Coordinates of N, CA and C in Angstrom, one line a residue:
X880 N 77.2 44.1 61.3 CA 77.5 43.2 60.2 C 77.1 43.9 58.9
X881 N 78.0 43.6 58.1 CA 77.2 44.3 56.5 C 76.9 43.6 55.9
X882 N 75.7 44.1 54.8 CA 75.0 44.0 54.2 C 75.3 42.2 53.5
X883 N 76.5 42.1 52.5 CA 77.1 40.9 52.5 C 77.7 40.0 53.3
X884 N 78.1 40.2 54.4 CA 78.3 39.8 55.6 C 76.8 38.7 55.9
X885 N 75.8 39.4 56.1 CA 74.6 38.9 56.8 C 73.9 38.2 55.8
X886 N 74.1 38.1 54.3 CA 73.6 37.6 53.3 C 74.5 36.6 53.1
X887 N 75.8 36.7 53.7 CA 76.3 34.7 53.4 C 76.0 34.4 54.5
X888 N 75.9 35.0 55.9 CA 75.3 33.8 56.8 C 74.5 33.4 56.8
X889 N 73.0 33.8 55.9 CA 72.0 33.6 55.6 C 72.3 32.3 54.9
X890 N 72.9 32.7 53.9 CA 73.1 31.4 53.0 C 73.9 30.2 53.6
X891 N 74.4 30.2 54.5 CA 75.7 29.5 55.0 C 74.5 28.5 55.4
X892 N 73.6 29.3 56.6 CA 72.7 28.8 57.3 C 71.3 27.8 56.5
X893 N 71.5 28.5 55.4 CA 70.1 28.1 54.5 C 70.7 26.5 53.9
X894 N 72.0 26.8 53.4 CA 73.2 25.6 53.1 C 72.6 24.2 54.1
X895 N 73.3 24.9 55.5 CA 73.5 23.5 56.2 C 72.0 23.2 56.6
X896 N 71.0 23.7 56.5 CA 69.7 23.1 57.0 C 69.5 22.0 55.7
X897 N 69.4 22.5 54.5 CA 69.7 22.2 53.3 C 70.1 20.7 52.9
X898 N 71.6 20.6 53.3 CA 72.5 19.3 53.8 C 72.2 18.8 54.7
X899 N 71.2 18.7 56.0 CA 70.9 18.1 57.0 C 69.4 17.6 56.5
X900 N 68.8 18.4 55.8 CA 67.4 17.4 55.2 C 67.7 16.8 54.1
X901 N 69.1 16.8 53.0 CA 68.7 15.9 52.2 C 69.9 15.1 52.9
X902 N 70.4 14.6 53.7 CA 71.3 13.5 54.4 C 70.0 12.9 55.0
X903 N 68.8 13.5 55.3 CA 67.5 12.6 56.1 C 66.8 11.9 55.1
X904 N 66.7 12.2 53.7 CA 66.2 11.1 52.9 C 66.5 11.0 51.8
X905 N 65.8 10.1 51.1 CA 66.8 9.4 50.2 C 66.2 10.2 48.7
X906 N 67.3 10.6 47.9 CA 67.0 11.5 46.8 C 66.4 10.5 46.1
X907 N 66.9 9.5 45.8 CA 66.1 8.7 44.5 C 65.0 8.4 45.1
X908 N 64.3 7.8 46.1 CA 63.3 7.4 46.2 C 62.1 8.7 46.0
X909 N 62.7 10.0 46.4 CA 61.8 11.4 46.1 C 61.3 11.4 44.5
X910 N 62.8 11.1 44.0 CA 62.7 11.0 42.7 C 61.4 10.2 41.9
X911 N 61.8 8.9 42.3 CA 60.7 7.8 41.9 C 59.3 8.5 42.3
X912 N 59.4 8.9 43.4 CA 57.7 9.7 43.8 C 57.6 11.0 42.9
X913 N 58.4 11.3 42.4 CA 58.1 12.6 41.6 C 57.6 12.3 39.7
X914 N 58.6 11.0 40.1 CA 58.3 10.5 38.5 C 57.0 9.9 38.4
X915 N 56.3 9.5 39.5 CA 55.5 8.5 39.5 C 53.9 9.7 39.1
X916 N 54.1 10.8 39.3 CA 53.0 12.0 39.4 C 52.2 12.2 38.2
X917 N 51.4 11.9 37.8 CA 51.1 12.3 36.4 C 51.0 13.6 35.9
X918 N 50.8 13.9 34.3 CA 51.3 14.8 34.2 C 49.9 15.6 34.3
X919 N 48.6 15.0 34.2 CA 46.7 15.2 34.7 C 47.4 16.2 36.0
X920 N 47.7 15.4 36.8 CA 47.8 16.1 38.0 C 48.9 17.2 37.9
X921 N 49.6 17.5 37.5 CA 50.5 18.7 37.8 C 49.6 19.8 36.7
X922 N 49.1 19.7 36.1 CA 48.6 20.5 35.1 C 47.2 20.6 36.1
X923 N 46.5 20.1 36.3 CA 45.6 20.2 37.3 C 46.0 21.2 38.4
X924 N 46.8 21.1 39.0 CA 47.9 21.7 40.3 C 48.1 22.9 39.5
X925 N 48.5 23.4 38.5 CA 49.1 24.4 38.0 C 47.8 25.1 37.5
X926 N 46.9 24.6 37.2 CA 45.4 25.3 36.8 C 44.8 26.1 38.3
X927 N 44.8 24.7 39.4 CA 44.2 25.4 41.0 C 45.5 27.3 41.3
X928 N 46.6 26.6 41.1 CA 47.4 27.7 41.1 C 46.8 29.2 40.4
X929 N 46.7 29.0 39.0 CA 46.4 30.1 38.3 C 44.9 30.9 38.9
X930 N 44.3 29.9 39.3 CA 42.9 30.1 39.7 C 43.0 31.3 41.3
X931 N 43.6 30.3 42.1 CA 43.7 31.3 42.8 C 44.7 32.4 43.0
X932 N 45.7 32.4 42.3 CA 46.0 33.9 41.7 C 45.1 34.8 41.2
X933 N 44.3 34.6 40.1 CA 43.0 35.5 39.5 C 42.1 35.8 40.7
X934 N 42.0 35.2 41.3 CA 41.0 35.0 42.5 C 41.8 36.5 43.7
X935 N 42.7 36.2 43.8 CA 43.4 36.9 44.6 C 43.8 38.5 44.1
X936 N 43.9 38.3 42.5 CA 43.9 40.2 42.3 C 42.2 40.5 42.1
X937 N 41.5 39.5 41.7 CA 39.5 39.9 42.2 C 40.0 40.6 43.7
X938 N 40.7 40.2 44.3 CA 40.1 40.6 46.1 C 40.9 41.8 45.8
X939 N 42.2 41.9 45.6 CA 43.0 43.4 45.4 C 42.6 44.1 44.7
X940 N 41.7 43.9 43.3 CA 41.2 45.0 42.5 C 39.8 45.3 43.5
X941 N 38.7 45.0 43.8 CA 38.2 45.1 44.7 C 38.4 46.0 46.1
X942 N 39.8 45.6 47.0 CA 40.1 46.4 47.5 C 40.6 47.8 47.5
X943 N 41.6 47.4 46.5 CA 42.2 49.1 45.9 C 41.0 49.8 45.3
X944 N 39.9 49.5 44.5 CA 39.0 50.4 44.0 C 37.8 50.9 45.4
X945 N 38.0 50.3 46.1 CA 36.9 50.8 47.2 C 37.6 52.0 48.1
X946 N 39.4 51.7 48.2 CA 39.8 52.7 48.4 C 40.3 54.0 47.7
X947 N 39.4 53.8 46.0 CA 39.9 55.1 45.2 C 41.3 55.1 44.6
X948 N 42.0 53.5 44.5 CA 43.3 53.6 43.8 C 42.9 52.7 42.7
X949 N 43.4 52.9 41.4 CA 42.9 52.4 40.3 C 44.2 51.6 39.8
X950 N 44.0 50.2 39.4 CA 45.2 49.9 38.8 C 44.7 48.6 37.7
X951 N 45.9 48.6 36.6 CA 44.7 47.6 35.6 C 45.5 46.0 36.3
X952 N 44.1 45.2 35.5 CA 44.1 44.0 36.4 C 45.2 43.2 35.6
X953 N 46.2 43.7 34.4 CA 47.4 43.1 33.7 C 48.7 43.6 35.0
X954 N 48.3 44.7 35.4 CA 49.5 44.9 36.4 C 49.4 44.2 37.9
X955 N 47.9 44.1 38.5 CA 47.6 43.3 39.7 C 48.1 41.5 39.3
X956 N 48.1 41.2 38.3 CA 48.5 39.8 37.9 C 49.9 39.6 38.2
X957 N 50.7 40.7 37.5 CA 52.1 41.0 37.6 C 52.4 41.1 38.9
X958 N 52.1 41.9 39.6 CA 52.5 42.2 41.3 C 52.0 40.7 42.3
X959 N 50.8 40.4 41.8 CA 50.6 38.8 42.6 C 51.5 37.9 42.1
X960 N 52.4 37.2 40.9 CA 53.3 36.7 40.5 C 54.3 37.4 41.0
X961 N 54.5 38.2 41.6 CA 55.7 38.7 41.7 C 56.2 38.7 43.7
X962 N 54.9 38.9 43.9 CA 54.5 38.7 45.2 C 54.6 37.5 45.9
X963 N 54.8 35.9 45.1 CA 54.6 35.0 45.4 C 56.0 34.6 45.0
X964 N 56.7 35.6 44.0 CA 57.7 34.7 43.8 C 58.9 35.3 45.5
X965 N 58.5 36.7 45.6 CA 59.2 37.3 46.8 C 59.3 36.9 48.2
X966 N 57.7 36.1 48.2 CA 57.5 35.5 49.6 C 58.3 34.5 49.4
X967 N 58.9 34.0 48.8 CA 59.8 32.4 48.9 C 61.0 32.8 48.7
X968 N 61.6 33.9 48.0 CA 63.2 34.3 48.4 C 63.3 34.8 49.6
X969 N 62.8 35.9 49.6 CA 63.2 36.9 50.4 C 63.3 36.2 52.2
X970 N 64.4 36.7 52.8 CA 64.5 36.2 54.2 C 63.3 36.7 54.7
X971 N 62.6 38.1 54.7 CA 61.5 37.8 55.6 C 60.2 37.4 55.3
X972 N 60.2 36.8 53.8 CA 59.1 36.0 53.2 C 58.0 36.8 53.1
X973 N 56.9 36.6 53.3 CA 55.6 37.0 53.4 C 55.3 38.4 53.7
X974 N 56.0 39.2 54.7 CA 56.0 40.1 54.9 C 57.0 41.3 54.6
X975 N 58.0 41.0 53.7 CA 59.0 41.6 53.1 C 58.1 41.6 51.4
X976 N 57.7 40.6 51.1 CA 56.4 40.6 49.8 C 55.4 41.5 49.0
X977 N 55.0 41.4 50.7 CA 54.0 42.4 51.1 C 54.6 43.8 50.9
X978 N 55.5 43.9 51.4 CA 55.8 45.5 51.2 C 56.2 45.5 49.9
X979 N 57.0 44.9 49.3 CA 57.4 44.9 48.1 C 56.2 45.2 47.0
X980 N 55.0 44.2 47.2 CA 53.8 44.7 46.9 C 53.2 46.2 46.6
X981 N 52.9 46.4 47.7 CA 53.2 47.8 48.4 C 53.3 48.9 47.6
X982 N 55.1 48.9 47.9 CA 55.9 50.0 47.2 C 55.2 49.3 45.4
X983 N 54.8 48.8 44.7 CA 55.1 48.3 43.0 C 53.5 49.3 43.1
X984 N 52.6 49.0 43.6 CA 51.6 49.7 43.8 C 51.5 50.9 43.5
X985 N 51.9 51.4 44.6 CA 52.2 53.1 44.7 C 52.7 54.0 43.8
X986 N 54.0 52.9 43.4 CA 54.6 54.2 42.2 C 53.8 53.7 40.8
X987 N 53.1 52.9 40.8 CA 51.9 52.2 40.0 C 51.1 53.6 39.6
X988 N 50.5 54.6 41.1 CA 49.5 55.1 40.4 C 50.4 56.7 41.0
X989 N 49.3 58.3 40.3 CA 49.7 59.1 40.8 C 49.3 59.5 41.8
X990 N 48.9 59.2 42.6 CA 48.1 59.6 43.5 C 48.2 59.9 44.9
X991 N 49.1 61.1 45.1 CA 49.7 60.8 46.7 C 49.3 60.4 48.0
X992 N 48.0 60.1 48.0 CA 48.0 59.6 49.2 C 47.4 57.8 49.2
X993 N 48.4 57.6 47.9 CA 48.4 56.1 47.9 C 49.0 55.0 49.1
X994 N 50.0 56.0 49.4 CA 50.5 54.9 50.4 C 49.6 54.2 51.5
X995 N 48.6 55.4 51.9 CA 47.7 55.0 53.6 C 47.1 54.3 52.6
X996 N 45.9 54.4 51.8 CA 45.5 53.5 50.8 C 45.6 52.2 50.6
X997 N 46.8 52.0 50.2 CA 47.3 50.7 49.5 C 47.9 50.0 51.0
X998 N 48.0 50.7 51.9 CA 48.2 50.4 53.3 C 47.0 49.6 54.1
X999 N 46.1 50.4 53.9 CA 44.9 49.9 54.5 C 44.1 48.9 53.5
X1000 N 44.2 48.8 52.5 CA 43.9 47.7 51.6 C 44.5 46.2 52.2
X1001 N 45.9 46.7 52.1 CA 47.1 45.7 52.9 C 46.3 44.9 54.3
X1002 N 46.1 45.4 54.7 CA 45.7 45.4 56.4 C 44.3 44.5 56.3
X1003 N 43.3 45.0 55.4 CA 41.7 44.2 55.3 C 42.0 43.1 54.5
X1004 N 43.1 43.3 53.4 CA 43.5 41.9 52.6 C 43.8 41.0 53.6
X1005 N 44.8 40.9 54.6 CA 45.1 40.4 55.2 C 44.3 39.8 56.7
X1006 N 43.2 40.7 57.2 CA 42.1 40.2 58.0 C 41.5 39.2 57.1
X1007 N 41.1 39.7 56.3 CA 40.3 39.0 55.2 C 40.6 37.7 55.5
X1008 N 41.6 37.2 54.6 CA 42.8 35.8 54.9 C 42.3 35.4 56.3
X1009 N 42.7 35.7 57.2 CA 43.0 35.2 58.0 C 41.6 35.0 58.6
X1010 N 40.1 35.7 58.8 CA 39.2 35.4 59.1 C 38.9 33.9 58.3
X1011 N 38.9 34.3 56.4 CA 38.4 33.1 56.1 C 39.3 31.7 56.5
X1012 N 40.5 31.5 56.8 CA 41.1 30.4 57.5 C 40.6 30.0 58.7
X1013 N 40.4 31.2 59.5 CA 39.1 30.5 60.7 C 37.8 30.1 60.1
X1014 N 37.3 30.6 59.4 CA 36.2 29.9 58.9 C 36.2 28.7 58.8
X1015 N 37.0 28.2 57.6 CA 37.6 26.6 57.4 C 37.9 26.2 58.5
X1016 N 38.2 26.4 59.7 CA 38.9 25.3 60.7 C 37.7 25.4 61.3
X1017 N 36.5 26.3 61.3 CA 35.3 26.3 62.2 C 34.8 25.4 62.0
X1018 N 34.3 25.2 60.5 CA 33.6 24.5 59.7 C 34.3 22.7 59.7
X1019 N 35.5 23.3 60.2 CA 36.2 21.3 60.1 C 35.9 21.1 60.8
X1020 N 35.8 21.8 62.2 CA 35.3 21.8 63.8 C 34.2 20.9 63.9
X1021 N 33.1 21.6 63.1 CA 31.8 21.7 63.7 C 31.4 20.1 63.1
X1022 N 31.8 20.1 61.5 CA 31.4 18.9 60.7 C 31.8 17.9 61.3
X1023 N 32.9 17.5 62.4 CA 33.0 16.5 62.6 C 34.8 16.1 62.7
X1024 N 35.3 16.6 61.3 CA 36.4 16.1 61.1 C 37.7 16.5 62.0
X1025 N 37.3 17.2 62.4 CA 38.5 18.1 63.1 C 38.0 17.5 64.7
X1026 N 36.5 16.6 64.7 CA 37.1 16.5 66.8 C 38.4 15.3 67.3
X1027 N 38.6 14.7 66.6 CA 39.8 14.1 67.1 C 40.8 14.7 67.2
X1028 N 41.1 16.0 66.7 CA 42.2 16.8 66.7 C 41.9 17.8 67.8
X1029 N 40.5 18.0 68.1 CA 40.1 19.4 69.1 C 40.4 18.7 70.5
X1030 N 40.2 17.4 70.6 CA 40.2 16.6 71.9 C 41.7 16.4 72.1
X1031 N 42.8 16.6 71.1 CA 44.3 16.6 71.4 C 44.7 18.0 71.9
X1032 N 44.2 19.0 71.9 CA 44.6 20.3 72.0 C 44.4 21.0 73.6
X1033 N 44.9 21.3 74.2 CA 44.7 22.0 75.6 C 43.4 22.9 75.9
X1034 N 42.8 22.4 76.9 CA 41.3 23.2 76.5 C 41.3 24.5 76.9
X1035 N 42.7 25.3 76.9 CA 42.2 26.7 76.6 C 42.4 27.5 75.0
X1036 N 43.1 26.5 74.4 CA 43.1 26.7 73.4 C 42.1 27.1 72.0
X1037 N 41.3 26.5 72.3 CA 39.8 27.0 71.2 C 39.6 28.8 71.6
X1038 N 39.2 28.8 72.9 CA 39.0 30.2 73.3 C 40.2 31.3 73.1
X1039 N 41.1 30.9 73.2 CA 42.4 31.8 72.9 C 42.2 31.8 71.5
X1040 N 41.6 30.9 70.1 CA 41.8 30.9 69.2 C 40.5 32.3 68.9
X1041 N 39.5 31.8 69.4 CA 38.1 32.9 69.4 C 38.5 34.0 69.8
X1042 N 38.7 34.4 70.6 CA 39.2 35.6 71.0 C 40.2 36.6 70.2
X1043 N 41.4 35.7 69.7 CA 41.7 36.5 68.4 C 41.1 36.5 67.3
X1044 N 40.3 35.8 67.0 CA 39.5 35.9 65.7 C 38.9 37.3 65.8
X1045 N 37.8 36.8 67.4 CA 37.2 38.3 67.5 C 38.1 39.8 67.7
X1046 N 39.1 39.3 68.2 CA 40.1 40.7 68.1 C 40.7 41.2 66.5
X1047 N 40.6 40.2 65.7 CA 41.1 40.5 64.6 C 39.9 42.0 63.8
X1048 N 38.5 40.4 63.9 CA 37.1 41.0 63.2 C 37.4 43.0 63.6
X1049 N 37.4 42.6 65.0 CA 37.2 44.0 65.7 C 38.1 45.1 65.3
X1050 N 39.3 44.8 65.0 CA 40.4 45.3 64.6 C 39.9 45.8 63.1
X1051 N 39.6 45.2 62.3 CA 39.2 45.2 60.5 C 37.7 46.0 60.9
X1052 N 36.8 46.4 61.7 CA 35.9 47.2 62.0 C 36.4 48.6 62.8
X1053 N 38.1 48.9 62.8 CA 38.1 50.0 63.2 C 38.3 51.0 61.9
X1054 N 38.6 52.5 62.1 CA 38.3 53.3 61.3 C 40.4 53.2 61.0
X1055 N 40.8 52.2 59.9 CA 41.7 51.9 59.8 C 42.7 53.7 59.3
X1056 N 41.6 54.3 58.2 CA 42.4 55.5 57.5 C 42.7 56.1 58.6
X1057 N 41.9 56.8 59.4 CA 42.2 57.1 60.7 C 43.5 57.1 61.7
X1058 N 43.9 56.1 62.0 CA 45.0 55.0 62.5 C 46.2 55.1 61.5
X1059 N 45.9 55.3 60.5 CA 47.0 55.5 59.5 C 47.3 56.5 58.6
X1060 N 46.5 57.6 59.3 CA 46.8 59.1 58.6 C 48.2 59.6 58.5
X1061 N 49.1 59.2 59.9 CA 50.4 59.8 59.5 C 51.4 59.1 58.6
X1062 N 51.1 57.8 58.6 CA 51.3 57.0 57.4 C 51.1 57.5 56.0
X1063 N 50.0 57.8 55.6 CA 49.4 58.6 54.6 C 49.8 59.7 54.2
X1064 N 50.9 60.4 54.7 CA 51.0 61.8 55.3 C 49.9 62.7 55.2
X1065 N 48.5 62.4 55.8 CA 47.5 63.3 56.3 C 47.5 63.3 57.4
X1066 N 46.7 64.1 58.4 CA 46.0 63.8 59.2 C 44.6 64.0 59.8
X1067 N 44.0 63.3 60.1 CA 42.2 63.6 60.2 C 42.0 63.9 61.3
X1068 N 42.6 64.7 62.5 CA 42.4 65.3 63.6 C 42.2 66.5 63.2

């Protein structure tokens, strides 16, 4: 199929899901709920927003400088706006972003063996994430809030959840440059 071919079934498909949720509810009453929002709160909402954007090129300036790639923190602003706007177009979202990321990076600096780099930055950003989300659900666990929901869940499930955590941790404690030397085009053998 080509390239435009697979991009209107995309949309054909994005269309009818589109038309089947707003036939499920009623636009004015969204409306009324939208109007009803104050404007405290969206400006509030739009501050948590900005916040954790800054917060998020702290963790990429951070990461890229520990791996020896330098980039100023007006361009990490730019690539995390840019990054956020990619995960919501793009068909593969999040991980089409991410590369997009990536590649803005690389030709960002000169440094050829930015790719393994900004690769393995990629990789600990993303343990990162995902450890601290288990944190929070541990923490909802433990406090309380979360056992009405732990006692709905199949009791192999907690341990399946631990076990990848720990496979993750373990994963983000291996010698990642290593693993991704031919990536890098070096190699450390």
């Amino acid at each position: 199929m080509s390239t435009t071919g697979f991009f209107l079934l995309k949309l054909t498909i994005s269309g009818v899901l589109l038309a089947i949720l707003f036939s499920l509810v009623d636009l004015r009453q969204i409306g009324s709920y939208i109007i009803q929002v104050s404007w405290q709160a969206l400006v509030m909402a739009a501050l948590c927003y900005l916040a954790a954007t800054l917060l998020s090129v702290v963790r990429w300036s951070l990461l890229l400088r520990a791996q020896g790639v330098r980039v100023s923190t007006a361009r990490l602003i730019s690539y995390n706006l840019s990054y956020t706007f990619y995960s919501i177009v793009l068909p593969a979202g999040k991980v089409a972003a991410e590369a997009v990321r990536v590649v803005q990076i690389v030709n960002d600096t000169n440094d050829p063996e930015a790719r393994g780099k900004v690769a393995v930055s990629t990789l600990v950003d993303r343990a990162l994430v995902v450890c601290s989300c288990a944190a929070v659900a541990i923490l909802f666990f433990i406090t309380g809030s979360g056992r009405e929901v732990l006692e709905t869940l199949p009791a192999w499930l907690p341990y399946a959840a631990a076990a990848a955590v720990i496979l993750i941790v373990l994963v983000a404690l291996l010698p990642l440059h290593a693993l991704l030397g031919r990536f890098s085009g070096r190699s450390d053998g």
